[in-house]
Coordinates of C-alpha atoms in Angstrom, one line a residue:
Chain W
M1 CA 0.1 -0.1 -0.3
R2 CA 2.9 2.6 1.0
S3 CA 4.9 1.1 -1.0
K4 CA 5.3 3.9 -3.8
A5 CA 3.9 7.2 -4.6
S6 CA 2.0 7.9 -7.6
L7 CA 3.6 9.8 -10.3
K8 CA 1.0 13.0 -10.0
L9 CA 2.0 13.1 -6.1
K10 CA 5.8 13.0 -7.2
I11 CA 5.4 15.4 -10.0
A12 CA 3.1 17.9 -7.4
A13 CA 5.6 17.4 -4.7
G14 CA 8.3 17.8 -7.0
I15 CA 6.9 21.2 -8.2
G16 CA 6.3 22.4 -4.5
L17 CA 10.1 22.5 -3.5
L18 CA 11.2 24.0 -7.0
F19 CA 8.7 26.7 -6.1
L20 CA 10.3 27.2 -2.7
H21 CA 13.5 27.1 -3.8
A22 CA 14.1 28.3 -7.7
P23 CA 13.7 31.8 -6.9
L24 CA 16.7 32.5 -4.6
A25 CA 18.9 30.8 -7.5
F26 CA 17.4 34.0 -9.7
V27 CA 18.8 36.2 -6.7
I28 CA 22.1 34.9 -7.1
L29 CA 22.1 34.6 -11.1
Y30 CA 21.4 38.1 -11.2
A31 CA 24.2 39.2 -9.4
F32 CA 26.1 38.4 -12.0
T33 CA 24.0 40.2 -15.0
T34 CA 25.6 42.8 -17.2
E35 CA 22.0 44.6 -17.6
E36 CA 21.8 47.1 -15.2
R37 CA 18.4 49.2 -15.7
S38 CA 16.1 46.6 -15.7
Y39 CA 15.6 42.8 -14.4
Q40 CA 16.0 41.6 -18.1
F41 CA 16.0 38.0 -18.1
P42 CA 17.7 35.9 -19.5
P43 CA 20.5 38.7 -18.5
P44 CA 22.6 39.8 -21.8
G45 CA 25.8 38.6 -20.6
L46 CA 27.7 38.0 -17.4
T47 CA 30.1 39.9 -14.9
L48 CA 31.9 39.7 -12.3
K49 CA 32.5 43.5 -11.8
W50 CA 29.6 44.4 -9.7
F51 CA 31.0 42.1 -6.6
G52 CA 33.8 45.1 -7.1
V53 CA 31.6 47.9 -7.5
T54 CA 29.5 46.9 -4.3
F55 CA 32.7 46.2 -2.1
A56 CA 34.2 49.7 -3.0
R57 CA 30.6 51.3 -1.6
P58 CA 31.0 52.9 2.2
D59 CA 27.3 53.0 2.3
V60 CA 27.1 49.2 2.1
W61 CA 30.3 48.5 4.3
N62 CA 28.6 50.9 7.3
A63 CA 25.3 48.9 7.0
L64 CA 26.9 45.8 7.2
V65 CA 28.9 46.7 9.9
L66 CA 26.4 48.2 11.6
S67 CA 24.0 44.8 11.2
L68 CA 27.1 42.8 12.3
R69 CA 27.4 44.9 15.2
V70 CA 24.0 44.6 16.3
A71 CA 23.3 40.8 15.8
T72 CA 26.7 40.1 17.8
I73 CA 25.1 42.0 20.9
A74 CA 21.6 41.3 20.6
T75 CA 22.6 37.4 20.4
V76 CA 24.9 37.8 23.5
I77 CA 21.7 39.0 25.2
A78 CA 19.8 36.5 24.1
L79 CA 22.1 33.6 25.1
T80 CA 21.8 34.9 28.7
L81 CA 18.7 35.8 28.9
G82 CA 17.1 32.5 27.1
T83 CA 19.7 30.0 28.4
M84 CA 18.5 31.1 32.1
A85 CA 14.8 30.9 31.1
A86 CA 15.6 27.6 29.8
G87 CA 17.3 26.6 32.7
A88 CA 14.5 27.5 35.2
L89 CA 11.6 26.4 33.1
A90 CA 13.4 22.8 31.7
R91 CA 12.5 20.6 34.3
T92 CA 10.0 22.4 37.1
R93 CA 6.8 22.8 37.5
F94 CA 5.0 26.1 39.0
F95 CA 2.2 28.4 39.2
G96 CA 2.1 30.9 36.2
R97 CA 5.4 28.5 34.3
E98 CA 2.9 28.5 31.1
V99 CA 2.2 32.0 31.1
I100 CA 5.9 32.4 31.3
S101 CA 6.4 30.1 28.4
L102 CA 3.5 32.6 26.3
L103 CA 5.5 35.5 27.1
I104 CA 8.7 34.3 25.9
I105 CA 7.2 33.3 22.5
L106 CA 5.0 36.1 22.1
P107 CA 7.3 38.2 20.7
I108 CA 7.8 35.8 17.1
A109 CA 4.2 34.9 17.9
L110 CA 2.6 38.6 17.4
P111 CA 3.4 39.8 14.3
G112 CA 6.5 41.8 13.9
I113 CA 4.9 45.3 13.2
I114 CA 3.3 45.2 16.5
T115 CA 6.2 44.5 18.4
G116 CA 8.0 47.2 16.3
I117 CA 5.0 49.7 16.9
A118 CA 4.6 49.1 20.8
L119 CA 8.7 49.4 21.0
R120 CA 8.5 52.4 19.2
S121 CA 5.7 54.2 21.3
A122 CA 7.6 52.9 24.5
F123 CA 10.5 54.8 23.5
N124 CA 8.7 57.8 22.1
L125 CA 6.6 57.8 25.6
L126 CA 9.7 57.5 27.5
D127 CA 11.7 60.2 25.3
I128 CA 14.4 57.6 24.6
P129 CA 15.9 58.7 21.4
F130 CA 16.6 56.3 18.8
S131 CA 19.8 55.1 18.5
F132 CA 22.1 51.7 18.0
W133 CA 21.1 50.6 21.7
T134 CA 17.0 50.6 20.5
I135 CA 17.7 48.3 17.8
V136 CA 19.6 46.1 19.8
V137 CA 16.4 45.6 22.1
G138 CA 14.1 45.7 19.8
H139 CA 16.4 42.5 18.4
A140 CA 17.3 40.7 21.6
T141 CA 13.3 40.4 22.7
F142 CA 12.3 38.4 19.8
C143 CA 15.9 36.8 19.9
V144 CA 15.3 35.2 23.3
V145 CA 13.0 32.3 22.0
V146 CA 15.1 30.9 19.7
V147 CA 18.2 30.2 22.5
H148 CA 15.3 29.2 24.7
N149 CA 13.8 26.6 22.6
N150 CA 17.0 25.1 21.5
A151 CA 18.7 25.3 25.2
I152 CA 15.0 23.7 26.5
A153 CA 15.0 20.5 23.9
R154 CA 18.5 20.1 24.9
L155 CA 18.2 20.3 28.6
R156 CA 14.9 17.8 28.5
R157 CA 16.8 15.0 26.8
L158 CA 19.9 15.5 29.2
S159 CA 19.6 12.6 31.7
P160 CA 18.8 13.9 35.6
S161 CA 21.3 10.9 36.8
I162 CA 24.3 12.6 35.4
V163 CA 23.6 15.9 37.1
E164 CA 22.7 13.5 40.0
A165 CA 25.8 11.3 39.9
S166 CA 28.0 15.2 39.7
Y167 CA 26.6 16.1 43.5
D168 CA 27.2 12.4 44.5
L169 CA 31.1 12.5 43.6
G170 CA 31.3 15.9 45.5
A171 CA 30.4 18.8 43.0
D172 CA 28.8 21.6 44.1
S173 CA 26.2 23.6 41.5
F174 CA 28.6 26.0 40.0
Q175 CA 31.0 22.8 39.8
T176 CA 27.8 20.6 38.2
F177 CA 27.1 23.8 36.1
R178 CA 30.4 24.5 34.4
F179 CA 31.7 20.7 33.9
V180 CA 28.7 18.9 33.4
I181 CA 25.7 20.9 32.4
L182 CA 27.6 23.5 30.2
P183 CA 29.4 20.6 28.0
N184 CA 26.4 19.1 27.1
L185 CA 24.3 22.0 26.9
G186 CA 27.3 23.9 24.4
T187 CA 26.2 22.9 21.3
A188 CA 22.4 23.6 21.4
L189 CA 23.5 26.8 22.5
L190 CA 25.8 27.5 20.0
A191 CA 22.9 26.2 17.3
G192 CA 20.6 28.7 19.3
S193 CA 23.3 31.7 18.8
M194 CA 23.7 31.0 15.3
L195 CA 20.0 30.9 14.5
A196 CA 19.3 34.0 16.9
F197 CA 22.6 35.8 14.9
A198 CA 20.9 34.9 11.3
L199 CA 17.5 36.3 12.9
S200 CA 18.6 39.8 13.6
F201 CA 20.7 39.7 11.1
D202 CA 17.9 39.4 8.4
E203 CA 15.5 41.3 10.7
V204 CA 13.6 44.3 8.9
I205 CA 10.1 44.9 10.3
V206 CA 10.6 45.5 13.7
T207 CA 14.1 47.3 12.8
T208 CA 11.9 50.3 10.7
F209 CA 10.7 51.2 13.6
T210 CA 13.6 51.1 16.2
A211 CA 16.1 52.7 14.5
G212 CA 16.6 55.8 13.7
Q213 CA 18.7 57.7 11.0
Q214 CA 21.2 54.8 11.2
A215 CA 20.4 51.6 8.2
T216 CA 21.4 47.9 8.9
L217 CA 21.3 45.8 5.9
P218 CA 18.1 44.8 5.7
I219 CA 16.9 48.5 5.9
W220 CA 19.4 49.2 3.3
M221 CA 18.4 46.9 1.1
L222 CA 14.6 47.7 1.5
N223 CA 15.5 51.7 0.5
E224 CA 16.7 49.9 -2.7
L225 CA 13.8 47.8 -3.2
I226 CA 11.3 50.6 -2.9
R227 CA 13.4 53.4 -4.6
P228 CA 16.2 51.6 -6.7
R229 CA 19.1 53.2 -7.4
Q230 CA 21.8 51.0 -8.4
R231 CA 20.3 47.7 -9.2
P232 CA 23.6 45.7 -9.9
V233 CA 24.4 46.3 -6.5
T234 CA 21.6 45.7 -4.5
N235 CA 21.7 41.9 -6.5
V236 CA 25.5 41.5 -5.0
V237 CA 24.0 42.5 -1.6
A238 CA 21.4 39.9 -1.5
V239 CA 23.8 37.1 -2.4
I240 CA 25.9 38.6 0.4
V241 CA 22.7 38.4 2.7
I242 CA 21.8 34.9 1.4
A243 CA 25.3 33.6 2.3
L244 CA 25.6 35.5 5.4
T245 CA 22.1 33.8 6.8
F246 CA 22.5 30.5 4.9
L247 CA 26.0 29.1 6.5
P248 CA 24.7 29.6 10.3
I249 CA 21.3 28.1 10.1
L250 CA 23.4 25.1 8.2
A251 CA 25.4 25.1 10.8
A252 CA 22.8 25.1 13.7
Y253 CA 21.0 22.1 11.7
Y254 CA 24.0 20.1 12.0
L255 CA 24.4 20.9 15.6
T256 CA 21.1 19.9 17.0
R257 CA 20.1 16.7 14.1
E258 CA 19.3 14.3 16.5
E259 CA 16.6 16.8 18.2
G260 CA 14.4 17.4 15.1
P261 CA 13.4 20.8 14.3
A262 CA 15.2 23.8 15.6
S263 CA 12.2 25.5 16.4
G264 CA 11.6 29.1 16.4
G265 CA 10.3 30.4 13.0
G266 CA 11.0 34.1 11.5
Chain X
M1 CA 52.7 35.1 55.7
T2 CA 51.4 31.4 53.7
S3 CA 47.9 31.6 55.9
V4 CA 48.0 35.4 54.1
A5 CA 48.4 34.1 50.3
L6 CA 46.1 31.0 51.0
D7 CA 43.5 32.8 52.3
P8 CA 41.8 34.4 49.8
P9 CA 41.0 31.5 47.4
M10 CA 39.9 29.3 50.4
A11 CA 37.7 31.9 51.7
R12 CA 36.2 32.1 48.2
E13 CA 35.8 28.5 47.9
A14 CA 34.0 28.4 51.2
L15 CA 31.6 30.9 50.0
S16 CA 30.9 29.7 46.5
R17 CA 30.3 26.1 48.2
R18 CA 28.1 27.7 50.8
L19 CA 26.3 29.4 48.0
S20 CA 26.0 26.5 46.0
S21 CA 24.4 24.3 49.3
V22 CA 21.7 27.2 49.8
L23 CA 21.2 27.3 46.0
F24 CA 20.8 23.1 45.7
A25 CA 18.7 23.0 48.8
K26 CA 16.2 25.7 47.7
R27 CA 15.7 25.1 43.9
G28 CA 13.1 27.3 44.1
L29 CA 15.5 30.2 44.9
L30 CA 17.6 29.0 42.2
V31 CA 14.8 28.8 39.3
T32 CA 13.5 32.6 40.7
L33 CA 17.5 34.0 40.3
L34 CA 17.2 32.2 36.6
L35 CA 14.0 33.8 36.0
V36 CA 14.3 37.4 37.0
P37 CA 16.9 38.9 34.2
P38 CA 14.4 37.2 31.8
L39 CA 11.1 38.3 33.1
L40 CA 12.8 41.5 33.8
W41 CA 13.5 42.2 30.1
L42 CA 10.4 40.4 28.6
G43 CA 7.4 41.8 30.9
V44 CA 9.0 45.3 31.4
V45 CA 10.6 45.9 28.0
Y46 CA 8.0 44.1 26.1
V47 CA 4.8 43.7 28.0
G48 CA 5.4 47.1 28.9
S49 CA 5.5 48.1 25.3
L50 CA 2.5 46.2 24.3
I51 CA 0.6 48.0 27.6
A52 CA 1.7 51.6 26.5
L53 CA 0.5 50.6 22.8
L54 CA -2.6 49.7 24.2
I55 CA -2.9 52.8 25.8
Q56 CA -2.2 55.1 23.2
S57 CA -5.3 53.1 21.2
F58 CA -7.5 54.9 23.5
F59 CA -6.1 58.3 23.2
S60 CA -7.5 60.5 20.5
I61 CA -5.8 63.0 18.5
D62 CA -7.0 66.8 17.9
E63 CA -7.6 67.2 14.7
F64 CA -7.0 71.2 14.6
S65 CA -3.4 71.0 16.2
G66 CA -2.6 67.4 14.9
T67 CA -1.5 66.9 19.0
I68 CA -2.4 63.4 21.0
V69 CA -5.2 64.1 23.6
R70 CA -4.0 62.0 26.6
E71 CA -7.6 61.4 28.1
F72 CA -9.6 57.9 27.3
T73 CA -11.7 57.7 24.7
L74 CA -13.2 55.3 22.3
K75 CA -13.2 57.6 19.3
T76 CA -10.4 56.2 18.0
Y77 CA -11.8 52.8 17.9
A78 CA -15.1 54.3 16.2
E79 CA -13.2 55.6 13.6
L80 CA -11.8 52.3 12.2
L81 CA -15.7 51.8 11.4
R82 CA -15.2 54.5 8.3
P83 CA -15.6 53.3 5.1
A84 CA -12.1 53.5 4.3
N85 CA -10.7 51.9 7.2
L86 CA -13.2 49.1 7.0
D87 CA -12.0 48.7 3.5
V88 CA -8.4 48.4 4.4
I89 CA -9.5 45.9 7.3
L90 CA -11.8 43.7 5.1
R91 CA -9.2 43.5 2.1
T92 CA -6.6 42.3 4.3
L93 CA -8.9 39.4 6.0
A94 CA -9.4 38.9 2.0
I95 CA -6.2 38.7 1.0
A96 CA -5.1 36.7 4.1
T97 CA -8.1 34.1 3.5
F98 CA -7.0 33.4 -0.3
V99 CA -2.9 33.0 1.0
T100 CA -4.1 30.4 3.6
F101 CA -6.3 28.4 1.3
A102 CA -3.2 28.8 -2.1
S103 CA -0.5 28.1 0.7
A104 CA -2.3 24.6 1.9
V105 CA -2.8 23.6 -1.7
L106 CA 0.5 23.9 -2.7
A107 CA 1.6 22.8 0.6
F108 CA 0.0 19.5 0.8
P109 CA 1.6 17.8 -1.7
I110 CA 5.1 18.0 -0.4
A111 CA 4.1 17.4 3.2
Y112 CA 2.1 14.4 1.9
Y113 CA 5.6 13.3 0.3
A114 CA 7.4 13.7 3.1
A115 CA 5.5 12.1 5.5
R116 CA 4.3 9.1 4.1
Y117 CA 7.0 8.0 1.7
A118 CA 10.4 9.9 2.2
R119 CA 12.7 7.4 4.4
G120 CA 15.8 8.5 5.7
R121 CA 18.2 10.0 3.8
T122 CA 15.6 11.3 1.6
K123 CA 13.4 12.5 4.5
A124 CA 16.7 14.4 6.1
T125 CA 16.7 15.9 3.0
F126 CA 13.3 17.0 2.6
Y127 CA 13.4 18.2 6.1
I128 CA 16.6 21.0 5.3
A129 CA 14.7 21.6 1.6
I130 CA 11.5 22.8 3.8
V131 CA 13.5 24.3 6.5
M132 CA 16.0 26.7 4.8
P133 CA 13.6 28.8 2.9
L134 CA 12.1 29.3 6.0
W135 CA 15.1 30.7 7.7
S136 CA 16.5 32.5 5.0
S137 CA 16.4 36.1 4.6
Y138 CA 12.9 37.5 4.3
L139 CA 13.7 40.7 2.3
V140 CA 16.0 38.7 -0.5
K141 CA 13.2 35.8 -1.0
V142 CA 10.5 39.1 -1.9
Y143 CA 13.3 40.7 -3.7
A144 CA 13.5 37.6 -6.0
W145 CA 10.0 37.8 -6.9
K146 CA 10.1 41.5 -7.9
L147 CA 12.8 39.9 -10.3
L148 CA 10.4 37.0 -11.0
L149 CA 7.6 38.9 -12.0
A150 CA 8.9 42.0 -13.5
K151 CA 7.6 43.0 -17.0
E152 CA 10.7 41.8 -18.6
G153 CA 11.7 39.1 -15.7
A154 CA 11.8 35.4 -16.3
V155 CA 8.1 34.5 -15.4
A156 CA 7.0 36.5 -18.6
W157 CA 10.0 35.1 -20.5
G158 CA 8.9 32.0 -19.8
A159 CA 5.2 32.3 -20.4
D160 CA 6.2 33.9 -23.6
R161 CA 8.4 30.6 -24.3
L162 CA 5.3 28.2 -23.4
G163 CA 2.9 30.3 -25.4
A164 CA 0.7 30.9 -22.6
T165 CA 0.9 34.9 -22.2
P166 CA -2.5 35.1 -23.6
M167 CA -3.1 33.0 -20.1
V168 CA -1.4 35.5 -18.0
D169 CA -3.1 38.3 -19.8
A170 CA -6.5 36.8 -19.0
L171 CA -5.9 36.3 -15.5
L172 CA -4.5 39.9 -15.0
S173 CA -7.9 41.1 -16.8
M174 CA -9.7 39.3 -14.0
P175 CA -11.5 42.6 -12.0
F176 CA -9.9 43.0 -8.7
V177 CA -7.1 40.3 -8.7
G178 CA -5.7 41.7 -11.7
G179 CA -3.7 44.8 -12.9
P180 CA -1.3 45.9 -15.5
S181 CA 1.2 43.4 -14.4
L182 CA 1.8 40.4 -12.1
S183 CA 3.8 42.5 -10.0
V184 CA 1.6 44.9 -9.3
S185 CA -1.8 42.6 -9.0
Y186 CA -3.0 41.4 -6.2
L187 CA -2.2 38.3 -7.7
G188 CA 0.9 38.2 -7.8
Q189 CA 1.3 39.8 -4.3
A190 CA -1.0 36.8 -3.3
L191 CA 1.4 34.7 -5.0
V192 CA 4.1 35.9 -3.3
F193 CA 2.8 35.9 0.4
A194 CA 2.0 32.2 -0.2
Y195 CA 6.0 31.6 -1.1
L196 CA 6.7 32.9 1.6
W197 CA 5.1 31.4 4.4
L198 CA 5.0 28.1 2.6
P199 CA 7.3 26.5 4.8
F200 CA 4.9 27.2 8.0
M201 CA 2.0 25.5 6.3
I202 CA 4.3 22.3 5.1
L203 CA 5.7 21.8 8.6
P204 CA 2.2 21.4 10.8
I205 CA 0.7 19.3 7.6
Q206 CA 3.6 16.8 7.7
A207 CA 3.6 16.3 11.5
A208 CA -0.4 15.8 11.0
L209 CA 0.1 13.6 8.5
E210 CA 2.9 11.4 10.3
R211 CA 0.7 10.4 13.1
V212 CA -1.8 8.8 10.4
P213 CA -1.2 5.0 11.1
A214 CA -0.6 3.4 8.0
S215 CA -3.0 0.8 8.6
L216 CA -6.0 3.0 8.9
I217 CA -5.1 3.5 5.3
E218 CA -4.8 -0.1 4.6
A219 CA -8.2 -0.7 6.4
S220 CA -9.9 1.6 4.3
A221 CA -8.6 0.1 1.2
D222 CA -9.6 -3.3 2.8
L223 CA -13.0 -2.3 3.4
G224 CA -13.0 -1.3 -0.6
A225 CA -12.6 2.5 -0.6
A226 CA -10.8 3.4 -4.0
P227 CA -7.3 5.4 -3.2
G228 CA -9.2 8.9 -4.2
Q229 CA -12.2 7.9 -1.7
T230 CA -9.7 7.1 1.3
F231 CA -8.0 10.2 0.7
R232 CA -11.0 12.2 0.8
T233 CA -12.3 10.4 3.8
V234 CA -9.3 9.4 5.9
T235 CA -6.4 11.6 5.1
L236 CA -7.8 14.6 4.7
P237 CA -9.9 14.9 7.7
L238 CA -7.2 13.6 9.5
A239 CA -4.4 16.3 8.3
L240 CA -7.1 18.7 8.9
P241 CA -5.5 19.8 12.2
G242 CA -2.3 20.3 10.8
V243 CA -3.3 22.7 7.8
A244 CA -5.3 24.9 11.3
A245 CA -2.3 25.1 12.9
G246 CA -0.3 26.2 9.4
S247 CA -3.1 28.7 8.8
I248 CA -2.4 30.1 12.1
F249 CA 1.0 31.7 10.7
T250 CA -0.1 32.3 7.2
F251 CA -3.0 34.4 8.5
S252 CA -1.5 35.9 11.3
L253 CA 2.1 36.9 9.1
T254 CA -0.3 38.1 6.0
L255 CA -2.1 40.3 8.6
G256 CA 0.8 42.0 10.0
D257 CA 3.1 42.3 6.8
Y258 CA 3.9 45.9 5.2
I259 CA 6.8 45.5 3.7
L260 CA 5.9 43.1 0.7
P261 CA 2.8 45.4 -0.5
Q262 CA 5.2 48.1 -0.6
I263 CA 7.2 46.4 -3.1
I264 CA 4.7 44.3 -4.7
G265 CA 0.9 44.3 -5.6
P266 CA -1.2 47.7 -6.2
S267 CA -1.0 50.4 -4.4
T268 CA -3.9 50.5 -2.0
L269 CA -2.7 50.0 1.6
L270 CA -3.0 46.9 3.5
L271 CA -3.4 46.7 7.2
G272 CA -0.2 46.9 8.2
Q273 CA 1.2 49.4 5.5
T274 CA -1.7 51.7 6.9
V275 CA -0.1 51.0 10.7
Y276 CA 3.2 52.3 9.3
V277 CA 1.7 55.1 7.3
L278 CA -0.4 56.6 10.3
Q279 CA 2.2 56.2 13.1
G280 CA 5.1 57.4 10.7
T281 CA 4.9 60.7 8.2
A282 CA 0.6 60.7 9.4
G283 CA 1.8 61.1 13.1
N284 CA -1.7 59.7 14.2
I285 CA -0.1 57.3 16.9
P286 CA -4.0 56.7 18.7
L287 CA -4.9 55.5 15.3
A288 CA -2.0 53.5 14.3
A289 CA -2.4 52.0 17.8
A290 CA -6.3 50.9 17.3
F291 CA -5.4 49.2 13.9
A292 CA -2.5 47.3 15.2
V293 CA -4.8 45.9 18.2
V294 CA -7.2 44.6 15.2
P295 CA -4.5 42.0 14.2
I296 CA -4.8 40.7 17.8
I297 CA -8.1 40.3 18.3
V298 CA -8.8 38.8 14.9
M299 CA -6.1 36.3 15.8
G300 CA -7.2 36.0 19.3
F301 CA -10.8 34.4 17.5
Y302 CA -8.7 32.6 15.1
L303 CA -6.4 30.9 17.9
F304 CA -9.7 29.9 19.5
A305 CA -11.3 28.4 16.5
A306 CA -7.8 26.5 15.4
K307 CA -7.9 25.2 18.7
R308 CA -11.2 23.8 18.4
L309 CA -10.1 22.0 15.2
G310 CA -7.8 20.6 17.1
A311 CA -4.6 22.9 15.9
F312 CA -2.6 22.9 18.8
D313 CA -2.2 18.7 19.0
A314 CA -0.5 19.1 15.5
F315 CA 2.6 21.0 16.6

């Protein structure tokens, strides 16, 4: 009965997967096109010159550096808070536990625009000027859940008996944490951090609300998409973004693949 | 002398031991200490902001001076019911519904194949193939479709080569969904929305289908059902909770999105864009806040309905 899929199903699934993946291939192709003014297909010729042009652009570099700085600091904050929350929630039951879980998921469960406008109106009410740090606050808020999900999945798989064994052998809580829990948790935290980094590096919706005049790389791209000035440069930046988000995500998958889905969502 | 040199580390060790014993004895204290920082962040920064937003939606704007009147009123919510604003809400709901159906139809074959036929390496490949697009850059994905749907782009070229241009033109000449070209029509916009959220639909449907025991399908066949009949009466109803779970994402994400409609689709505003314009150039924070409350309420009802369909068991 379950022997073989029908041809029709194979074709439909194949078309579906093609639909999911083909568009990004076009972005990569367009980074090499010689056509400057339109999105002409097929490209009239191929060239590498736009990579050089892009790398000589200070605005692209500034946006890239800002995005990397924001993503790094937001990841560090999310790593700290997410790990703490996971440690507290992994093997405990107490009144209000479900509410706390909900609170952690809320920033990505609600549409980004709500998180964005809520933070913006709070900054306005408190007269906090928009800066590098307001972007970081926004990003860290929705990155906590990613680290938390990865850490809690690993903590639940970790046998409680190895922690007990550590205590029985005379280690105190700190030693147990340092020499038993942390080494076991390490790859899950690394995976969570990478996903958080990718999520922050790529985020545009919340950022449009919490950034002042500064442009992260996604904001730079958004401006180019709405009012294209130099399409070939945008194409190359798109390829850079693909590479910089693809690699950490793939690494995160291999670090946690026994645990199934690295849940979180974008 | 030696005791002076040895003392501080020993004292520190003793202190850490004692602290450790306290934490070991009182797990509640440890849990509390661990929870305080994340709760301060999410509770104060995030929930505080949400409450600030909610409060602002009960303020109103002075029509003459354009300043915000900080007094409780329901006037701003009443403004949502004005025809122009109601139109934005209904149009957004219509698109979100269409996008949800479209992604369910596109997702089903992939989820079905992945759940029932893919094994071992193929299954892992399927998983990566579904999850990778989910995590790859949102803007780049939107940009890809701008390239593809442009008048001179690959879709038009492909349609031309296949002789399907009249078909595309016929689709575009339909009222409401059509437009001058795919990249400025509702049709193109919905297609790209469906593309963006597709993995969110595939994963829960796959999870639901994986829970259908093969013996059930065999039993249906043994009892004389044709494959199509089995699919309609056994597989599809059991996959429904997965569809409901996936639709939570496709629906909610479409309601809140305001980037894609700026880049692909007609110039009329959707809900997300309206919020963005109102809080930005228009400076009408109260109305923007009231608009932002709409998706929260809609999703509240939606989650309630989805729960009854069993969506939460499908994760």
